[in-house]
Amino acid sequence: MAEQRIPNMKRDLMAKKKPLEVVEPIDTDQSVVTVKYELPVGKSSIKLVDPENMEELVRLLHEEAKVI
């Protein structure tokens, strides 16, 4: 029978003692330029296939999804 493992708490306790390094943000107004906005491509509709119709499922996977 496998024994349950107790997580190593030393790592968590040491992380509490580690000093945080505060980094000042840089001004990005000068280095970033927005060229244009574009909407993401819309998702296609969902097609439901009857589980008994394997030929249709294989055809859709082959022709439309191109996975087989």
mmCIF file of C-alpha atoms in Angstrom:
data_model
loop_
_atom_site.group_PDB
_atom_site.id
_atom_site.type_symbol
_atom_site.label_atom_id
_atom_site.label_comp_id
_atom_site.label_asym_id
_atom_site.label_seq_id
_atom_site.Cartn_x
_atom_site.Cartn_y
_atom_site.Cartn_z
ATOM 1 C CA MET A 1 0.000 0.000 0.000
ATOM 2 C CA ALA A 2 1.364 3.413 -0.981
ATOM 3 C CA GLU A 3 2.058 5.904 1.780
ATOM 4 C CA GLN A 4 0.845 9.461 1.505
ATOM 5 C CA ARG A 5 3.608 11.975 1.017
ATOM 6 C CA ILE A 6 3.871 15.100 3.112
ATOM 7 C CA PRO A 7 4.821 18.134 1.013
ATOM 8 C CA ASN A 8 8.221 19.680 1.644
ATOM 9 C CA MET A 9 7.517 22.812 3.686
ATOM 10 C CA LYS A 10 11.143 23.989 3.828
ATOM 11 C CA ARG A 11 10.898 25.485 0.333
ATOM 12 C CA ASP A 12 7.766 27.439 1.273
ATOM 13 C CA LEU A 13 9.267 28.745 4.507
ATOM 14 C CA MET A 14 12.454 29.838 2.734
ATOM 15 C CA ALA A 15 10.393 31.716 0.128
ATOM 16 C CA LYS A 16 8.880 33.847 2.891
ATOM 17 C CA LYS A 17 12.346 34.972 3.990
ATOM 18 C CA LYS A 18 13.605 35.834 0.509
ATOM 19 C CA PRO A 19 13.697 39.616 -0.039
ATOM 20 C CA LEU A 20 11.583 41.025 -2.829
ATOM 21 C CA GLU A 21 13.379 42.969 -5.521
ATOM 22 C CA VAL A 22 11.311 46.004 -6.498
ATOM 23 C CA VAL A 23 11.845 47.039 -10.100
ATOM 24 C CA GLU A 24 10.723 50.488 -11.203
ATOM 25 C CA PRO A 25 8.568 50.536 -14.342
ATOM 26 C CA ILE A 26 9.890 52.210 -17.462
ATOM 27 C CA ASP A 27 7.978 54.708 -19.549
ATOM 28 C CA THR A 28 6.727 52.819 -22.603
ATOM 29 C CA ASP A 29 4.865 55.647 -24.345
ATOM 30 C CA GLN A 30 7.808 56.359 -26.602
ATOM 31 C CA SER A 31 8.676 52.799 -27.617
ATOM 32 C CA VAL A 32 5.176 51.419 -28.348
ATOM 33 C CA VAL A 33 3.167 52.429 -31.397
ATOM 34 C CA THR A 34 -0.278 51.023 -32.201
ATOM 35 C CA VAL A 35 -0.575 50.340 -35.915
ATOM 36 C CA LYS A 36 -4.118 48.960 -36.114
ATOM 37 C CA TYR A 37 -6.737 46.997 -34.235
ATOM 38 C CA GLU A 38 -8.095 43.760 -35.627
ATOM 39 C CA LEU A 39 -10.814 41.444 -34.339
ATOM 40 C CA PRO A 40 -9.896 37.773 -33.908
ATOM 41 C CA VAL A 41 -11.193 35.258 -36.413
ATOM 42 C CA GLY A 42 -14.624 33.970 -35.432
ATOM 43 C CA LYS A 43 -15.106 30.362 -34.477
ATOM 44 C CA SER A 44 -16.991 28.064 -36.777
ATOM 45 C CA SER A 45 -20.291 26.559 -35.792
ATOM 46 C CA ILE A 46 -20.507 23.215 -34.023
ATOM 47 C CA LYS A 47 -21.726 20.228 -35.992
ATOM 48 C CA LEU A 48 -23.395 17.431 -34.095
ATOM 49 C CA VAL A 49 -23.061 13.986 -35.639
ATOM 50 C CA ASP A 50 -25.209 11.014 -34.714
ATOM 51 C CA PRO A 51 -23.014 8.379 -32.990
ATOM 52 C CA GLU A 52 -24.454 5.708 -35.253
ATOM 53 C CA ASN A 53 -23.352 7.581 -38.409
ATOM 54 C CA MET A 54 -19.624 6.784 -38.435
ATOM 55 C CA GLU A 55 -19.236 7.429 -42.164
ATOM 56 C CA GLU A 56 -20.362 11.048 -41.752
ATOM 57 C CA LEU A 57 -18.027 11.521 -38.762
ATOM 58 C CA VAL A 58 -15.045 10.161 -40.704
ATOM 59 C CA ARG A 59 -15.912 12.336 -43.704
ATOM 60 C CA LEU A 60 -16.114 15.492 -41.566
ATOM 61 C CA LEU A 61 -12.843 14.720 -39.802
ATOM 62 C CA HIS A 62 -11.123 14.066 -43.112
ATOM 63 C CA GLU A 63 -12.539 16.869 -45.301
ATOM 64 C CA GLU A 64 -13.355 19.715 -42.924
ATOM 65 C CA ALA A 65 -11.142 19.259 -39.864
ATOM 66 C CA LYS A 66 -8.290 17.696 -41.879
ATOM 67 C CA VAL A 67 -7.149 15.614 -38.898
ATOM 68 C CA ILE A 68 -7.191 12.194 -40.557
#
